[in-house]
Amino acid sequence: MLHLRLITPAERTDEVVRLIEKTVGTTHLVVLPGAARNPAGDLVLCDVAREAGDELIAGLRRIGLDDTGSIAVETIDLSLSRRADRAEAEAPGEGADAVLWEGLTDATHEESTLSFTYVAFITLATMIAACGVVLDNAILIVGAMAVGPEFGPLAGISTAVVQRHPRLACRSLIALLVGFAVAMAVTVGFSLFMDALGLFHRSALEGERPNSAFVYAPDAFSFIVAVLAGIAGTLSLTSSKSGALVGVAISVTTVPAAANAAVALAYGDTNQTLGSSVQLLVNLAGIVVAGTLTLLAQKYFWKKQRGFSRRAA
């Protein structure tokens, strides 16, 4: 279930209430006239089944409530109510399959913003991965994968393509390109510094590396794994299963590939730099393609499912 907190101008409250009442899957409607102060207006509260949430939010936006008032949406972790159970049963479709497009766009917008924190995380992740590839340490490489925040912009690009949101696509692409460029540039300097201290050695990069050689040797599995990870990551975002994102992060070699390219560049190893760069691009492309196709499939099958449920009712 979702909980909606709405601030409505007094003259629009009846229209908002009618929209809520005619939306199948809503319950626990509360209207508090004059309760809102900033902006001034009435406070309307209600709960809605997740599978009906996108329809209701879209309807509220069509009447301009996001401009004249406020729409706040929260996920209800626990609701002990027979009315809520009945509302979920009446709403067409299954809640687990529902996509809140407004929520997805908002979440990916935030995650794909080029900020100091984003750049810091991707830079630190790349530096950790640099230590991992030089030491051929799988634990450090996996840790770097988990720290990297690059899935946010990748999901932002996929969402922007499906929702036809060019500004989100541009913002996500800038965050992705600038983030990796800064991270790799800093990692080149970090590698030279570590070499000056005697902690990094060119011989380690050129020697046998059974645990990390895959980061500069792309093959068919690189794209296959990226596609599978992109599907899993997109599903985790749309279904609010955020825990799955950790598994997605440690299944693709974006950050380790960027780190290996940076270290190889510091030592002038063009073969590994090129191979790692290709590995990076293959993984990025695979995730974006898979994420876009997954969202398109979810949109298509959700419409089919709702249509079937309504005909059955």
XYZ file of C-alpha atoms in Angstrom:
313
model
C 0.000 0.000 0.000
C 0.953 3.623 -0.579
C 0.029 6.585 1.590
C -0.729 9.889 -0.135
C -0.597 13.253 1.623
C -2.132 15.967 -0.527
C -2.403 19.713 -0.030
C -5.185 21.073 -2.213
C -6.556 24.578 -2.764
C -9.974 24.750 -1.118
C -11.715 25.232 -4.458
C -10.118 22.034 -5.871
C -10.665 19.727 -2.900
C -13.999 18.317 -4.104
C -12.444 17.475 -7.486
C -9.508 15.751 -5.799
C -11.803 13.786 -3.505
C -13.957 12.648 -6.434
C -10.855 11.443 -8.269
C -9.739 9.450 -5.226
C -13.175 7.942 -4.658
C -13.536 6.765 -8.249
C -10.067 5.198 -8.325
C -10.405 1.483 -7.594
C -7.996 0.452 -4.836
C -8.204 3.526 -2.578
C -9.267 3.623 1.062
C -8.805 5.468 4.375
C -9.765 8.825 2.888
C -9.400 11.762 5.288
C -10.166 15.427 4.512
C -9.012 18.171 6.892
C -10.407 21.513 5.676
C -8.082 24.478 6.151
C -5.372 22.390 7.841
C -2.587 23.390 5.442
C -0.719 26.664 5.931
C 2.113 26.585 3.348
C 0.644 26.441 0.809
C -2.715 27.361 2.259
C -5.473 24.879 1.606
C -7.019 21.611 2.702
C -5.153 18.473 3.723
C -6.312 15.249 2.059
C -4.972 11.865 3.148
C -5.632 8.465 1.642
C -4.146 5.031 1.117
C -4.011 3.367 -2.281
C -2.977 -0.071 -3.480
C 0.399 0.053 -5.213
C -1.108 -1.278 -8.438
C -3.495 1.708 -8.546
C -0.946 4.268 -7.376
C 0.424 5.317 -10.745
C -3.076 5.888 -12.157
C -4.084 8.058 -9.192
C -0.871 10.088 -9.163
C -1.130 10.668 -12.912
C -4.710 11.847 -12.444
C -3.708 14.261 -9.687
C -1.001 15.689 -11.931
C -3.445 16.082 -14.817
C -5.590 18.406 -12.708
C -2.465 20.378 -11.780
C -2.221 19.526 -8.093
C 1.576 19.349 -8.280
C 1.540 23.019 -9.353
C -1.226 24.403 -7.136
C -0.651 22.232 -4.072
C 1.429 19.224 -3.103
C 1.574 15.468 -3.685
C 3.619 13.382 -1.241
C 3.798 9.588 -1.506
C 5.082 7.167 1.117
C 5.299 3.381 1.134
C 3.381 1.720 3.946
C 5.450 -1.078 5.474
C 2.607 -2.435 7.601
C -1.127 -1.862 7.334
C -3.515 -3.828 9.526
C -6.890 -3.086 7.980
C -9.572 -5.147 6.300
C -10.420 -2.111 4.183
C -6.823 -1.982 2.962
C -6.894 -5.693 2.164
C -10.135 -5.224 0.234
C -8.723 -2.240 -1.665
C -5.685 -4.261 -2.735
C -7.905 -7.153 -3.809
C -10.151 -4.857 -5.875
C -7.316 -3.014 -7.633
C -6.563 -4.565 -11.045
C -3.157 -6.214 -11.466
C -0.548 -7.301 -8.949
C 1.279 -4.827 -6.721
C 4.622 -6.542 -7.274
C 4.349 -5.898 -11.017
C 3.245 -2.263 -10.745
C 5.667 0.487 -11.745
C 5.318 3.934 -10.185
C 6.678 5.907 -13.120
C 6.670 9.223 -11.315
C 8.565 7.676 -8.417
C 11.026 5.977 -10.753
C 11.706 9.203 -12.640
C 12.207 11.096 -9.385
C 14.503 8.435 -7.929
C 16.683 8.164 -11.022
C 16.815 11.968 -11.284
C 18.284 12.133 -7.784
C 20.683 9.218 -8.320
C 21.931 10.589 -11.642
C 22.738 14.101 -10.476
C 26.384 15.093 -10.846
C 27.294 16.058 -7.301
C 30.377 16.103 -5.135
C 29.140 13.010 -3.287
C 28.576 11.075 -6.522
C 32.037 11.971 -7.871
C 33.626 11.156 -4.513
C 32.034 7.696 -4.389
C 32.926 6.732 -7.954
C 36.476 8.060 -7.496
C 36.993 6.190 -4.236
C 35.543 3.034 -5.788
C 37.937 3.303 -8.737
C 40.935 3.839 -6.448
C 39.961 0.816 -4.357
C 39.609 -1.204 -7.550
C 43.058 -0.002 -8.650
C 44.525 -1.540 -5.518
C 42.566 -4.690 -6.249
C 43.790 -5.106 -9.826
C 47.435 -4.402 -8.924
C 47.328 -6.814 -5.994
C 45.076 -9.230 -7.920
C 42.820 -9.192 -4.875
C 39.255 -10.319 -5.611
C 37.936 -8.988 -2.275
C 39.067 -5.438 -3.060
C 37.604 -5.659 -6.561
C 34.238 -6.843 -5.262
C 34.287 -4.132 -2.599
C 34.941 -1.491 -5.229
C 32.026 -2.788 -7.310
C 29.696 -2.432 -4.328
C 30.837 1.128 -3.610
C 30.451 2.382 -7.196
C 27.294 4.519 -7.747
C 27.235 4.253 -11.535
C 23.987 2.262 -11.773
C 21.998 5.392 -10.919
C 22.891 7.287 -14.121
C 22.562 4.105 -16.174
C 19.038 3.584 -14.839
C 18.387 7.269 -15.469
C 19.262 6.896 -19.151
C 16.960 3.873 -19.526
C 14.103 5.652 -17.741
C 14.612 8.772 -19.842
C 14.425 6.776 -23.070
C 11.193 5.022 -22.071
C 9.573 8.138 -20.586
C 10.896 10.417 -23.358
C 12.571 12.684 -20.840
C 15.544 14.302 -22.642
C 16.638 16.412 -19.686
C 16.963 13.329 -17.485
C 18.924 11.578 -20.248
C 21.293 14.516 -20.572
C 21.752 14.801 -16.813
C 22.433 11.069 -16.490
C 24.887 11.003 -19.395
C 26.815 13.956 -17.996
C 27.015 12.334 -14.557
C 28.224 9.082 -16.096
C 30.867 10.589 -18.393
C 32.164 13.235 -16.012
C 32.146 10.830 -13.078
C 34.231 8.190 -14.838
C 36.537 10.808 -16.403
C 37.333 12.378 -13.032
C 37.650 8.995 -11.324
C 40.063 7.664 -13.928
C 42.126 10.867 -13.996
C 42.489 10.839 -10.211
C 43.313 7.125 -10.272
C 46.119 7.741 -12.785
C 47.638 10.215 -10.337
C 47.001 7.834 -7.452
C 48.774 5.029 -9.320
C 51.846 7.193 -10.003
C 51.886 8.235 -6.350
C 51.670 4.642 -5.158
C 54.428 3.694 -7.606
C 56.653 6.450 -6.207
C 56.105 4.992 -2.739
C 57.056 1.552 -4.037
C 53.590 0.115 -3.369
C 52.568 -0.282 -7.022
C 54.835 -2.001 -9.542
C 54.495 -2.332 -13.299
C 55.506 -5.981 -13.003
C 52.348 -6.658 -10.972
C 50.211 -5.325 -13.808
C 52.011 -7.397 -16.429
C 52.283 -10.621 -14.411
C 49.815 -13.469 -13.977
C 46.540 -12.162 -12.549
C 44.028 -15.025 -12.333
C 41.587 -13.004 -10.208
C 41.530 -9.803 -12.233
C 42.598 -10.552 -15.819
C 38.944 -10.497 -16.866
C 38.753 -6.702 -16.438
C 40.838 -6.067 -19.572
C 39.784 -9.085 -21.633
C 36.180 -8.506 -22.775
C 34.303 -11.408 -24.350
C 30.741 -12.468 -25.059
C 30.110 -13.144 -21.384
C 30.929 -9.521 -20.561
C 27.874 -8.354 -22.495
C 25.690 -11.263 -21.362
C 26.395 -10.602 -17.677
C 25.856 -6.866 -18.169
C 22.462 -7.523 -19.777
C 21.386 -9.862 -16.994
C 22.581 -7.386 -14.367
C 20.736 -4.567 -16.117
C 17.499 -6.546 -16.032
C 17.931 -7.423 -12.356
C 18.851 -3.864 -11.411
C 15.876 -2.372 -13.222
C 13.490 -4.845 -11.629
C 14.940 -4.042 -8.201
C 14.272 -0.337 -8.757
C 10.736 -0.710 -10.062
C 9.723 -3.210 -7.387
C 11.472 -1.388 -4.505
C 13.713 -4.418 -3.919
C 16.763 -2.237 -3.290
C 18.718 -5.062 -1.695
C 19.125 -6.657 -5.109
C 21.109 -3.652 -6.310
C 24.096 -4.799 -4.256
C 24.149 -8.043 -6.207
C 23.880 -6.091 -9.449
C 26.771 -3.844 -8.452
C 29.145 -6.737 -7.858
C 28.200 -8.613 -11.029
C 29.490 -6.126 -13.616
C 33.017 -4.851 -14.148
C 32.454 -1.158 -14.822
C 34.521 0.283 -11.962
C 37.282 -2.396 -12.053
C 37.633 -1.925 -15.809
C 37.925 1.849 -15.374
C 40.505 1.315 -12.630
C 42.592 -1.085 -14.699
C 42.482 1.321 -17.652
C 43.736 4.126 -15.395
C 46.566 2.059 -13.893
C 47.601 0.761 -17.319
C 47.541 4.312 -18.674
C 49.814 5.442 -15.844
C 52.347 2.803 -16.925
C 51.855 3.409 -20.648
C 50.364 -0.031 -21.297
C 48.121 0.766 -24.256
C 46.938 -2.827 -24.755
C 45.451 -3.107 -21.273
C 44.143 0.460 -21.434
C 42.284 -0.328 -24.649
C 41.035 -3.709 -23.454
C 39.776 -2.272 -20.168
C 38.088 0.628 -21.951
C 36.265 -1.790 -24.248
C 35.229 -3.853 -21.212
C 33.879 -0.697 -19.578
C 31.911 0.370 -22.657
C 30.505 -3.141 -23.209
C 29.219 -3.265 -19.641
C 27.717 0.224 -19.775
C 25.995 -0.481 -23.086
C 24.670 -3.853 -21.909
C 23.133 -2.370 -18.765
C 21.474 0.524 -20.608
C 20.055 -1.710 -23.357
C 18.768 -4.260 -20.846
C 17.310 -1.593 -18.572
C 15.480 0.088 -21.422
C 14.045 -3.154 -22.786
C 13.002 -4.246 -19.286
C 11.093 -1.024 -18.665
C 9.400 -1.265 -22.067
C 8.413 -4.862 -21.327
C 7.069 -3.920 -17.894
C 5.028 -1.106 -19.412
C 3.575 -3.410 -22.062
C 2.757 -6.348 -19.796
C 1.338 -4.085 -17.073
C -1.159 -2.621 -19.531
C -2.066 -6.122 -20.663
C -2.461 -7.340 -17.092
C -4.647 -4.427 -16.041
C -6.806 -4.836 -19.129
C -7.267 -8.540 -18.413
C -8.085 -7.887 -14.739
C -10.693 -5.277 -15.633
C -12.362 -7.530 -18.201
C -12.422 -10.377 -15.651
C -14.053 -8.081 -13.089
